Tab-separated table of C-alpha atoms in Angstrom:
chain	number	residue	atom	x	y	z
A	1	MET	CA	0.000	0.000	0.000
A	2	LEU	CA	1.404	3.359	-1.081
A	3	SER	CA	1.511	6.167	1.464
A	4	PHE	CA	-0.532	9.281	0.804
A	5	SER	CA	2.518	11.278	-0.254
A	6	GLU	CA	3.456	8.510	-2.657
A	7	GLN	CA	-0.095	8.503	-4.076
A	8	LEU	CA	-0.148	12.229	-4.768
A	9	PRO	CA	2.080	12.444	-7.856
A	10	ILE	CA	0.473	9.366	-9.409
A	11	VAL	CA	-3.048	10.711	-8.846
A	12	PHE	CA	-2.298	14.218	-10.050
A	13	ASN	CA	-0.572	12.900	-13.125
A	14	SER	CA	-3.660	10.848	-13.964
A	15	LEU	CA	-6.070	13.662	-13.220
A	16	ASN	CA	-4.038	16.051	-15.354
A	17	VAL	CA	-4.119	13.646	-18.281
A	18	GLY	CA	-7.882	13.221	-17.768
A	19	PHE	CA	-8.398	16.958	-17.510
A	20	LEU	CA	-6.536	17.480	-20.753
A	21	GLN	CA	-9.062	15.204	-22.456
A	22	THR	CA	-11.907	17.140	-20.759
A	23	LEU	CA	-10.405	20.410	-21.957
A	24	LYS	CA	-9.987	19.050	-25.480
A	25	LEU	CA	-13.622	17.947	-25.634
A	26	PHE	CA	-14.692	21.338	-24.262
A	27	LEU	CA	-12.726	23.309	-26.848
A	28	VAL	CA	-13.655	21.108	-29.800
A	29	THR	CA	-17.332	21.315	-28.777
A	30	LEU	CA	-17.202	25.112	-28.650
A	31	ALA	CA	-15.324	25.384	-31.941
A	32	GLY	CA	-17.953	23.222	-33.624
A	33	SER	CA	-21.167	24.269	-31.935
A	34	ILE	CA	-20.718	28.051	-31.985
A	35	PRO	CA	-20.801	28.259	-35.828
A	36	LEU	CA	-23.171	25.280	-36.257
A	37	GLY	CA	-25.599	26.918	-33.839
A	38	LEU	CA	-25.661	30.001	-36.046
A	39	ILE	CA	-26.555	27.898	-39.080
A	40	ILE	CA	-29.346	26.151	-37.135
A	41	SER	CA	-30.699	29.477	-35.862
A	42	PHE	CA	-30.789	30.838	-39.426
A	43	GLY	CA	-32.538	27.591	-40.355
A	44	SER	CA	-35.284	28.009	-37.776
A	45	MET	CA	-35.771	31.659	-38.796
A	46	SER	CA	-35.895	30.749	-42.503
A	47	ARG	CA	-39.008	31.691	-44.431
A	48	PHE	CA	-38.581	28.483	-46.462
A	49	LYS	CA	-40.914	26.132	-44.569
A	50	PRO	CA	-39.071	22.768	-45.012
A	51	ILE	CA	-35.836	24.266	-43.658
A	52	SER	CA	-37.442	25.927	-40.653
A	53	ALA	CA	-39.484	22.791	-39.894
A	54	PHE	CA	-36.343	20.663	-40.062
A	55	SER	CA	-34.372	22.994	-37.807
A	56	LYS	CA	-37.160	23.298	-35.275
A	57	THR	CA	-37.639	19.519	-35.148
A	58	LEU	CA	-33.912	19.003	-34.682
A	59	VAL	CA	-33.832	21.484	-31.801
A	60	TRP	CA	-36.887	19.851	-30.251
A	61	VAL	CA	-35.419	16.326	-30.404
A	62	VAL	CA	-31.965	17.327	-29.194
A	63	ARG	CA	-33.188	19.510	-26.358
A	64	GLY	CA	-35.928	17.044	-25.479
A	65	THR	CA	-33.704	13.993	-24.883
A	66	PRO	CA	-30.854	13.465	-22.418
A	67	LEU	CA	-27.374	14.202	-23.689
A	68	MET	CA	-26.300	10.873	-22.202
A	69	ILE	CA	-28.628	8.974	-24.509
A	70	GLN	CA	-27.470	11.063	-27.464
A	71	LEU	CA	-23.878	10.070	-26.663
A	72	LEU	CA	-24.811	6.385	-26.551
A	73	ILE	CA	-26.760	6.591	-29.804
A	74	VAL	CA	-24.036	8.465	-31.675
A	75	TYR	CA	-21.392	6.029	-30.439
A	76	TYR	CA	-23.195	2.710	-30.753
A	77	PHE	CA	-25.771	3.247	-33.514
A	78	PRO	CA	-23.383	3.009	-36.494
A	79	GLY	CA	-21.728	-0.195	-35.242
A	80	LEU	CA	-24.571	-2.075	-33.580
A	81	VAL	CA	-27.457	-1.150	-35.873
A	82	LEU	CA	-25.864	-0.278	-39.196
A	83	HIS	CA	-23.015	-2.772	-38.758
A	84	ASN	CA	-20.603	-0.094	-39.795
A	85	PRO	CA	-18.503	0.874	-36.760
A	86	ILE	CA	-17.261	4.193	-38.121
A	87	TRP	CA	-15.771	5.391	-34.838
A	88	GLY	CA	-13.383	2.497	-34.125
A	89	GLY	CA	-12.885	1.146	-30.622
A	90	ASP	CA	-9.933	3.183	-29.427
A	91	GLU	CA	-9.777	6.403	-27.408
A	92	SER	CA	-9.632	8.657	-30.479
A	93	GLY	CA	-12.737	6.956	-31.892
A	94	ARG	CA	-14.593	7.545	-28.629
A	95	PHE	CA	-13.426	11.147	-28.635
A	96	PHE	CA	-14.791	11.753	-32.144
A	97	ALA	CA	-18.135	10.218	-31.260
A	98	ALA	CA	-18.342	12.281	-28.068
A	99	ALA	CA	-17.383	15.440	-29.962
A	100	VAL	CA	-20.122	14.860	-32.565
A	101	ALA	CA	-22.779	14.355	-29.907
A	102	PHE	CA	-21.652	17.361	-27.866
A	103	ILE	CA	-21.378	19.679	-30.882
A	104	LEU	CA	-24.865	18.757	-32.073
A	105	ASN	CA	-26.349	19.097	-28.593
A	106	TYR	CA	-24.770	22.439	-27.779
A	107	ALA	CA	-25.370	23.845	-31.276
A	108	CYS	CA	-29.098	23.375	-30.690
A	109	TYR	CA	-29.017	25.194	-27.359
A	110	PHE	CA	-26.834	27.959	-28.820
A	111	SER	CA	-29.131	28.328	-31.831
A	112	GLU	CA	-32.010	29.323	-29.562
A	113	ILE	CA	-29.832	31.834	-27.717
A	114	TYR	CA	-28.715	33.298	-31.065
A	115	ARG	CA	-32.295	33.486	-32.282
A	116	GLY	CA	-33.276	35.453	-29.214
A	117	GLY	CA	-30.238	37.683	-29.681
A	118	ILE	CA	-30.898	38.388	-33.350
A	119	GLN	CA	-34.610	38.978	-32.885
A	120	GLY	CA	-33.840	41.241	-29.946
A	121	VAL	CA	-31.944	43.702	-32.144
A	122	PRO	CA	-34.507	46.371	-33.105
A	123	LEU	CA	-35.816	46.057	-36.666
A	124	GLY	CA	-34.924	49.719	-37.176
A	125	GLN	CA	-31.228	48.809	-37.168
A	126	GLN	CA	-31.708	46.534	-40.146
A	127	GLU	CA	-33.871	49.114	-41.909
A	128	ALA	CA	-31.274	51.829	-41.316
A	129	GLY	CA	-28.777	49.574	-43.076
A	130	GLN	CA	-31.222	48.864	-45.884
A	131	VAL	CA	-31.949	52.495	-46.693
A	132	LEU	CA	-28.191	53.085	-46.833
A	133	GLY	CA	-28.066	50.530	-49.649
A	134	LEU	CA	-26.270	47.795	-47.706
A	135	SER	CA	-26.693	44.118	-48.560
A	136	LYS	CA	-28.140	41.559	-46.165
A	137	THR	CA	-24.676	40.132	-45.500
A	138	GLN	CA	-23.202	43.566	-44.785
A	139	ILE	CA	-26.091	44.382	-42.469
A	140	PHE	CA	-25.635	41.150	-40.549
A	141	PHE	CA	-21.874	41.344	-40.111
A	142	LYS	CA	-21.441	45.109	-39.735
A	143	ILE	CA	-24.588	46.091	-37.850
A	144	THR	CA	-26.516	43.223	-36.271
A	145	LEU	CA	-23.729	40.860	-35.189
A	146	LEU	CA	-22.021	42.915	-32.482
A	147	GLN	CA	-25.338	44.047	-31.013
A	148	MET	CA	-26.444	40.429	-30.947
A	149	ILE	CA	-23.172	39.351	-29.291
A	150	LYS	CA	-23.663	41.950	-26.583
A	151	ARG	CA	-27.112	40.551	-25.895
A	152	ILE	CA	-26.082	36.899	-25.813
A	153	VAL	CA	-22.940	37.066	-23.674
A	154	PRO	CA	-24.757	36.418	-20.356
A	155	PRO	CA	-26.871	33.439	-21.553
A	156	MET	CA	-23.924	32.041	-23.544
A	157	SER	CA	-21.581	32.162	-20.548
A	158	ASN	CA	-24.201	30.305	-18.564
A	159	GLU	CA	-24.438	27.599	-21.211
A	160	ILE	CA	-20.659	27.352	-21.652
A	161	ILE	CA	-20.094	26.879	-17.923
A	162	THR	CA	-22.689	24.104	-18.032
A	163	LEU	CA	-20.700	22.543	-20.873
A	164	VAL	CA	-17.574	22.386	-18.655
A	165	LYS	CA	-19.413	20.052	-16.311
A	166	ASP	CA	-21.419	18.232	-18.987
A	167	THR	CA	-18.184	16.909	-20.540
A	168	SER	CA	-18.168	14.418	-17.637
A	169	LEU	CA	-21.085	12.626	-19.322
A	170	ALA	CA	-18.671	11.383	-21.962
A	171	ARG	CA	-17.426	8.704	-19.589
A	172	ILE	CA	-20.640	6.782	-20.424
A	173	ILE	CA	-18.856	5.751	-23.623
A	174	ALA	CA	-15.623	5.310	-21.647
A	175	LEU	CA	-13.930	8.473	-22.812
A	176	GLN	CA	-10.986	8.894	-20.476
A	177	GLU	CA	-11.771	12.366	-19.171
A	178	ILE	CA	-11.091	13.574	-15.656
A	179	ILE	CA	-13.986	11.847	-13.844
A	180	TRP	CA	-12.992	8.587	-15.489
A	181	ALA	CA	-9.415	9.176	-14.286
A	182	GLY	CA	-10.527	9.923	-10.735
A	183	GLN	CA	-12.831	6.930	-10.612
A	184	SER	CA	-10.091	4.553	-11.726
A	185	PHE	CA	-8.463	4.774	-8.304
A	186	MET	CA	-11.559	3.275	-6.685
A	187	LYS	CA	-11.382	0.082	-8.742
A	188	GLY	CA	-7.617	0.074	-8.736
A	189	SER	CA	-5.009	1.621	-10.987
A	190	GLN	CA	-1.264	2.084	-10.850
A	191	GLY	CA	-1.030	0.417	-7.444
A	192	ILE	CA	-3.743	2.533	-5.842
A	193	SER	CA	-7.181	1.093	-5.087
A	194	GLY	CA	-10.185	1.771	-2.897
A	195	GLN	CA	-9.440	5.495	-2.857
A	196	ILE	CA	-12.373	7.848	-3.424
A	197	TRP	CA	-10.647	11.170	-2.716
A	198	PRO	CA	-9.194	11.482	-6.262
A	199	LEU	CA	-12.751	11.370	-7.614
A	200	PHE	CA	-13.872	14.011	-5.134
A	201	PHE	CA	-10.831	16.097	-5.934
A	202	THR	CA	-11.812	16.376	-9.626
A	203	GLY	CA	-14.405	18.903	-8.412
A	204	VAL	CA	-11.567	21.347	-7.738
A	205	TYR	CA	-10.469	21.157	-11.388
A	206	TYR	CA	-13.992	22.005	-12.555
A	207	LEU	CA	-14.296	24.792	-10.025
A	208	VAL	CA	-11.023	26.456	-10.993
A	209	PHE	CA	-11.756	26.117	-14.692
A	210	SER	CA	-15.250	27.597	-14.479
A	211	GLY	CA	-13.815	30.329	-12.263
A	212	ILE	CA	-11.377	31.294	-15.005
A	213	LEU	CA	-14.204	31.275	-17.565
A	214	THR	CA	-16.379	33.481	-15.362
A	215	VAL	CA	-13.607	36.072	-15.129
A	216	LEU	CA	-13.166	35.882	-18.896
A	217	PHE	CA	-16.866	36.400	-19.618
A	218	ASN	CA	-17.032	39.311	-17.217
A	219	LYS	CA	-14.183	40.889	-19.156
A	220	VAL	CA	-16.029	40.427	-22.444
A	221	GLU	CA	-19.173	41.907	-20.941
A	222	LYS	CA	-17.222	44.916	-19.668
A	223	LYS	CA	-15.576	45.341	-23.037
A	224	LEU	CA	-18.994	45.593	-24.719
A	225	ASP	CA	-20.228	48.040	-22.108
A	226	TYR	CA	-19.152	51.044	-24.158
A	227	PHE	CA	-22.390	51.070	-26.143
A	228	LYS	CA	-26.030	50.618	-25.277
A	229	THR	CA	-28.591	48.882	-27.465
B	1	MET	CA	-39.728	67.049	-65.948
B	2	ALA	CA	-40.444	66.203	-62.347
B	3	LEU	CA	-37.627	64.710	-60.310
B	4	LEU	CA	-39.978	62.260	-58.640
B	5	GLU	CA	-43.201	61.051	-60.107
B	6	VAL	CA	-45.458	58.740	-58.162
B	7	LYS	CA	-48.509	57.263	-59.834
B	8	ASN	CA	-51.323	55.215	-58.393
B	9	ILE	CA	-49.370	53.646	-55.508
B	10	CYS	CA	-51.465	51.096	-53.634
B	11	LYS	CA	-50.458	49.025	-50.665
B	12	SER	CA	-52.366	46.537	-48.548
B	13	PHE	CA	-51.301	44.553	-45.517
B	14	GLY	CA	-53.475	41.462	-45.617
B	15	LYS	CA	-57.005	42.800	-45.972
B	16	THR	CA	-56.187	46.290	-44.737
B	17	GLU	CA	-55.804	48.776	-47.559
B	18	VAL	CA	-53.293	51.364	-46.338
B	19	LEU	CA	-52.630	53.252	-49.571
B	20	LYS	CA	-55.446	53.520	-52.108
B	21	GLY	CA	-53.882	55.094	-55.158
B	22	ILE	CA	-51.419	57.883	-54.404
B	23	ASP	CA	-50.363	60.307	-57.162
B	24	PHE	CA	-47.978	63.204	-56.789
B	25	SER	CA	-44.779	64.608	-58.178
B	26	ILE	CA	-42.030	66.910	-56.987
B	27	GLU	CA	-39.530	69.063	-58.807
B	28	LYS	CA	-35.828	69.232	-58.059
B	29	GLY	CA	-35.178	71.456	-55.031
B	30	GLU	CA	-38.734	71.315	-53.775
B	31	ALA	CA	-39.748	70.467	-50.247
B	32	LEU	CA	-42.946	68.490	-49.868
B	33	SER	CA	-44.613	68.064	-46.496
B	34	ILE	CA	-47.074	65.294	-45.819
B	35	ILE	CA	-49.511	65.845	-42.978
B	36	GLY	CA	-52.440	63.821	-41.715
B	37	SER	CA	-53.574	61.930	-38.664
B	38	SER	CA	-51.974	58.696	-37.467
B	39	GLY	CA	-52.915	55.705	-39.573
B	40	SER	CA	-53.562	57.781	-42.694
B	41	GLY	CA	-50.722	56.032	-44.567
B	42	LYS	CA	-48.002	58.720	-44.462
B	43	THR	CA	-45.282	56.476	-43.103
B	44	THR	CA	-46.230	53.593	-45.371
B	45	LEU	CA	-45.934	55.914	-48.371
B	46	LEU	CA	-42.398	56.888	-47.328
B	47	ARG	CA	-41.509	53.247	-46.783
B	48	CYS	CA	-42.768	52.364	-50.269
B	49	LEU	CA	-40.619	55.113	-51.778
B	50	ASN	CA	-37.592	53.799	-49.894
B	51	PHE	CA	-38.389	50.220	-50.900
B	52	LEU	CA	-38.719	49.053	-47.314
B	53	GLU	CA	-42.150	47.963	-48.526
B	54	THR	CA	-43.029	46.965	-52.048
B	55	SER	CA	-46.079	48.698	-53.468
B	56	ASP	CA	-48.810	46.451	-54.842
B	57	SER	CA	-49.308	48.585	-57.932
B	58	GLY	CA	-48.433	51.896	-59.526
B	59	THR	CA	-45.154	53.386	-60.714
B	60	ILE	CA	-42.284	55.249	-59.090
B	61	THR	CA	-40.124	57.279	-61.467
B	62	VAL	CA	-37.025	59.247	-60.479
B	63	ASP	CA	-35.208	61.474	-62.976
B	64	GLY	CA	-37.023	59.735	-65.836
B	65	GLU	CA	-35.947	56.272	-64.729
B	66	ILE	CA	-38.784	53.927	-63.786
B	67	LEU	CA	-37.706	52.337	-60.502
B	68	PHE	CA	-40.871	50.402	-59.956
B	69	ASP	CA	-43.734	49.440	-62.193
B	70	GLY	CA	-46.465	47.374	-60.579
B	71	ALA	CA	-47.828	46.412	-64.007
B	72	GLU	CA	-44.688	44.405	-64.780
B	73	ASN	CA	-45.658	42.132	-61.923
B	74	ILE	CA	-42.129	40.858	-61.300
B	75	LYS	CA	-40.367	40.611	-57.984
B	76	LEU	CA	-37.483	43.080	-57.955
B	77	SER	CA	-34.094	41.482	-57.333
B	78	ASP	CA	-32.193	42.376	-54.167
B	79	ASP	CA	-29.586	44.200	-56.250
B	80	LYS	CA	-32.214	46.273	-58.020
B	81	ILE	CA	-33.892	47.163	-54.733
B	82	ARG	CA	-30.549	48.238	-53.254
B	83	LYS	CA	-29.881	50.410	-56.290
B	84	ASN	CA	-33.360	51.926	-56.125
B	85	ARG	CA	-32.962	52.765	-52.460
B	86	LEU	CA	-29.894	54.881	-53.151
B	87	ASN	CA	-32.073	57.451	-54.935
B	88	PHE	CA	-33.626	58.172	-51.558
B	89	GLY	CA	-32.369	58.867	-48.084
B	90	LEU	CA	-34.535	58.210	-45.053
B	91	VAL	CA	-34.333	59.767	-41.612
B	92	PHE	CA	-36.293	57.740	-39.081
B	93	GLN	CA	-38.436	58.895	-36.212
B	94	ASN	CA	-36.244	56.908	-33.795
B	95	PHE	CA	-32.921	57.903	-35.420
B	96	ASN	CA	-31.719	54.277	-35.647
B	97	LEU	CA	-28.066	55.190	-35.314
B	98	PHE	CA	-25.698	52.242	-35.022
B	99	PRO	CA	-24.975	52.168	-31.270
B	100	GLN	CA	-21.653	50.351	-31.496
B	101	TYR	CA	-20.040	52.944	-33.760
B	102	THR	CA	-18.878	56.484	-33.123
B	103	VAL	CA	-20.590	59.388	-34.848
B	104	LEU	CA	-17.855	59.428	-37.483
B	105	LYS	CA	-18.116	55.694	-38.150
B	106	ASN	CA	-21.910	55.962	-38.399
B	107	LEU	CA	-21.330	58.367	-41.268
B	108	THR	CA	-18.501	56.541	-43.013
B	109	LEU	CA	-19.785	52.967	-42.679
B	110	ALA	CA	-22.134	52.813	-45.670
B	111	PRO	CA	-19.984	54.839	-48.141
B	112	THR	CA	-16.993	52.663	-47.191
B	113	LEU	CA	-18.892	49.399	-47.656
B	114	LEU	CA	-20.355	50.663	-50.925
B	115	LYS	CA	-16.862	51.688	-52.075
B	116	LYS	CA	-17.806	55.304	-52.715
B	117	GLY	CA	-14.170	56.426	-52.574
B	118	ASP	CA	-10.983	55.952	-50.564
B	119	SER	CA	-11.144	56.256	-46.796
B	120	ALA	CA	-9.503	59.704	-46.678
B	121	THR	CA	-12.058	61.182	-49.093
B	122	ILE	CA	-14.979	59.613	-47.255
B	123	GLU	CA	-13.695	60.820	-43.900
B	124	ALA	CA	-13.177	64.343	-45.217
B	125	LYS	CA	-16.718	64.372	-46.550
B	126	ALA	CA	-18.061	63.063	-43.224
B	127	LYS	CA	-16.289	65.821	-41.302
B	128	GLU	CA	-17.651	68.440	-43.668
B	129	ILE	CA	-21.207	67.156	-43.314
B	130	ILE	CA	-21.019	66.744	-39.542
B	131	LYS	CA	-19.889	70.358	-39.355
B	132	LYS	CA	-22.932	71.364	-41.332
B	133	VAL	CA	-25.221	69.873	-38.681
B	134	GLY	CA	-23.136	71.553	-35.982
B	135	LEU	CA	-21.645	68.479	-34.311
B	136	GLU	CA	-17.996	68.621	-35.357
B	137	ASP	CA	-16.956	68.359	-31.692
B	138	LYS	CA	-18.858	65.071	-31.297
B	139	VAL	CA	-17.295	62.920	-34.027
B	140	ASP	CA	-15.730	60.509	-31.536
B	141	PHE	CA	-18.826	60.189	-29.327
B	142	TYR	CA	-21.064	57.149	-29.278
B	143	PRO	CA	-24.800	57.629	-29.913
B	144	CYS	CA	-25.670	56.846	-26.276
B	145	GLN	CA	-23.607	59.873	-25.219
B	146	LEU	CA	-25.714	62.262	-27.307
B	147	SER	CA	-29.080	63.906	-26.713
B	148	GLY	CA	-32.023	62.962	-28.910
B	149	GLY	CA	-31.713	66.133	-30.954
B	150	GLN	CA	-28.014	65.513	-31.515
B	151	GLN	CA	-28.687	61.905	-32.477
B	152	GLN	CA	-31.244	63.001	-35.034
B	153	ARG	CA	-28.797	65.516	-36.514
B	154	VAL	CA	-26.237	62.707	-36.841
B	155	ALA	CA	-28.904	60.590	-38.539
B	156	ILE	CA	-29.530	63.394	-41.031
B	157	ALA	CA	-25.791	63.688	-41.642
B	158	ARG	CA	-25.567	59.936	-42.168
B	159	ALA	CA	-28.323	60.066	-44.794
B	160	LEU	CA	-26.571	62.964	-46.557
B	161	MET	CA	-23.325	60.995	-46.902
B	162	LEU	CA	-24.710	59.077	-49.877
B	163	SER	CA	-25.975	62.269	-51.562
B	164	PRO	CA	-29.489	60.975	-52.196
B	165	LYS	CA	-31.562	62.721	-54.852
B	166	ILE	CA	-34.502	62.908	-52.464
B	167	LEU	CA	-34.204	63.054	-48.699
B	168	CYS	CA	-37.173	61.706	-46.741
B	169	PHE	CA	-38.002	62.437	-43.115
B	170	ASP	CA	-40.397	60.254	-41.167
B	171	GLU	CA	-41.659	62.421	-38.309
B	172	PRO	CA	-38.121	63.537	-37.488
B	173	THR	CA	-39.066	65.367	-34.301
B	174	SER	CA	-41.828	63.146	-32.909
B	175	ALA	CA	-39.512	61.203	-30.590
B	176	LEU	CA	-37.872	64.360	-29.235
B	177	ASP	CA	-38.523	66.453	-26.171
B	178	PRO	CA	-40.148	69.731	-27.251
B	179	GLU	CA	-37.052	71.793	-26.424
B	180	LEU	CA	-34.930	69.661	-28.762
B	181	THR	CA	-37.077	69.896	-31.884
B	182	GLY	CA	-35.750	73.332	-32.812
B	183	GLU	CA	-32.183	72.244	-33.519
B	184	VAL	CA	-33.397	69.466	-35.843
B	185	LEU	CA	-35.880	71.668	-37.683
B	186	ARG	CA	-33.127	74.262	-38.116
B	187	VAL	CA	-30.944	71.712	-39.899
B	188	ILE	CA	-33.816	70.715	-42.198
B	189	ARG	CA	-34.485	74.357	-42.973
B	190	GLU	CA	-30.830	74.879	-43.888
B	191	LEU	CA	-31.039	71.911	-46.228
B	192	LYS	CA	-34.061	73.507	-47.838
B	193	ASP	CA	-32.094	76.725	-48.314
B	194	GLU	CA	-29.481	74.679	-50.181
B	195	ASN	CA	-32.224	73.381	-52.464
B	196	THR	CA	-32.222	69.818	-51.183
B	197	THR	CA	-35.220	67.923	-52.522
B	198	MET	CA	-37.136	66.681	-49.515
B	199	ILE	CA	-40.262	64.839	-48.453
B	200	ILE	CA	-41.147	65.509	-44.843
B	201	VAL	CA	-43.785	63.598	-42.924
B	202	THR	CA	-44.484	65.777	-39.933
B	203	HIS	CA	-46.847	66.862	-37.196
B	204	GLU	CA	-45.144	70.261	-36.888
B	205	MET	CA	-47.740	72.351	-38.714
B	206	ASN	CA	-45.917	75.658	-38.384
B	207	PHE	CA	-42.745	74.146	-39.716
B	208	ALA	CA	-44.563	72.494	-42.631
B	209	LYS	CA	-46.164	75.814	-43.467
B	210	ASN	CA	-42.863	77.680	-43.462
B	211	VAL	CA	-40.517	75.247	-45.129
B	212	SER	CA	-42.617	73.550	-47.807
B	213	ASP	CA	-43.287	74.377	-51.426
B	214	LYS	CA	-46.128	71.915	-51.458
B	215	VAL	CA	-48.213	70.169	-48.825
B	216	ILE	CA	-50.152	66.924	-49.042
B	217	PHE	CA	-52.919	66.138	-46.580
B	218	MET	CA	-53.552	62.409	-46.359
B	219	ALA	CA	-56.575	60.703	-44.887
B	220	ASP	CA	-57.508	57.011	-45.009
B	221	GLY	CA	-54.915	56.096	-47.609
B	222	VAL	CA	-55.752	58.796	-50.156
B	223	ILE	CA	-54.531	62.305	-50.830
B	224	GLU	CA	-57.444	64.326	-49.550
B	225	GLU	CA	-55.962	67.674	-50.486
B	226	MET	CA	-52.750	68.901	-52.080
B	227	GLY	CA	-51.455	72.397	-52.745
B	228	PRO	CA	-49.136	75.218	-51.747
B	229	PRO	CA	-48.888	75.752	-47.953
B	230	GLU	CA	-50.857	79.009	-48.061
B	231	GLN	CA	-53.816	77.176	-49.531
B	232	ILE	CA	-53.613	74.116	-47.297
B	233	PHE	CA	-53.220	75.989	-44.044
B	234	ASP	CA	-55.052	79.263	-44.685
B	235	ASN	CA	-57.749	78.206	-47.057
B	236	PRO	CA	-58.430	74.479	-46.635
B	237	GLN	CA	-61.124	73.183	-48.961
B	238	SER	CA	-62.094	69.765	-47.691
B	239	LYS	CA	-63.997	69.277	-44.485
B	240	ARG	CA	-61.585	66.648	-43.175
B	241	LEU	CA	-58.612	68.964	-43.554
B	242	GLN	CA	-60.475	71.745	-41.798
B	243	GLU	CA	-61.235	69.392	-38.912
B	244	PHE	CA	-57.670	68.083	-38.826
B	245	LEU	CA	-56.180	71.563	-38.711
B	246	TYR	CA	-58.659	72.671	-36.102
B	247	SER	CA	-57.823	69.756	-33.802
B	248	SER	CA	-54.065	70.084	-34.251
B	249	LEU	CA	-54.202	73.781	-33.492
B	250	ASN	CA	-56.045	73.113	-30.279
B	251	LYS	CA	-53.691	70.443	-28.951
């Protein structure tokens, strides 16, 4: 049996490796879902009925079912039902599957926040752009976008901090993120077993990380304080 | 030839007929005021001219070029609509300045995006125009730092940047505190003195009387009476105009 001081470096090493995977999933999810959410929100605002119906149904299904089930379906459906295991059985395969499920899930939540943000910008702003002869694209990028961003920073930061903790759901498909790493010392790993404190300690990682994000979002909010909408 | 010729413009929203055949024309350098009670179609008429709404029928001709012909029954392309809009400038009741940009950037944004010259030329023009509306010391301010009257003067300057052939005002002083209307009306009057062609929808009867060459009184989607200001205000013919003037004088 290793002494506590002998356990420490082994545990922290494992947790750090796990956290890196958590961080990777977090960043990849944001990178994918922030733009995809915009496409879905344009879809649900589209005047072309089939597109808006599709987008709204997608948002309904994704928001109406647990993310955990979505992870299981994305990971197992191709192999078990279609007999075409596209993800492969290794860690990188599990990561891809998790990333796809997370991106889709968060894109749907983001799309609704975007929609609220875009529709919250007064119509007069768009019309002012129109009478100045600007195109729809110019109006969106040069006039609407920043005003929308200002409006969505608080709800987005809320959602993004939820994402930090939601990444732990990926262990349902055995992705080796930080909770998985902490848990491994209960069953036994690297000469340590029956220890629950590493699992509890993962909470500190989440807390510090969401603390950093909170500071960051406050900065963004302050930065956009110079104008009023 | 008239600079702007409007014939038989009709516009309905669903079953509500808002414009029921509007005809008028204005010459270059003329100021036309449109008066009438709320819901008479004044704003909708301005929005049709600026192609924020598409008329259901009729024609709009500027400088001999037919911008819109309802008889052709084709949907105008986005490009065509954008080109048409540039014949007109529109100053809104609620200013609609871009809050995230400084006064200067509000003025230079559209000409820059539309590639109306290099940035130095555009900026020089902006500074000249902002001086004309008396706000040269506010170029680096954001809209939220300005009073309503100042914001509206910036909005007028912004519309002037694209040198529209016809400048339209949609109740430019209605959202302002009474003590701030003067500075805005003064700017409009100066534009009139420089022979800017203007269409002004307004509730300021005295101003309309003094600044206009021609006044239109609208009621229920039609032009009830049209004529020089002396006739409209001092010798109104129709009963509705008489009632309208009586009630606005006694407000």
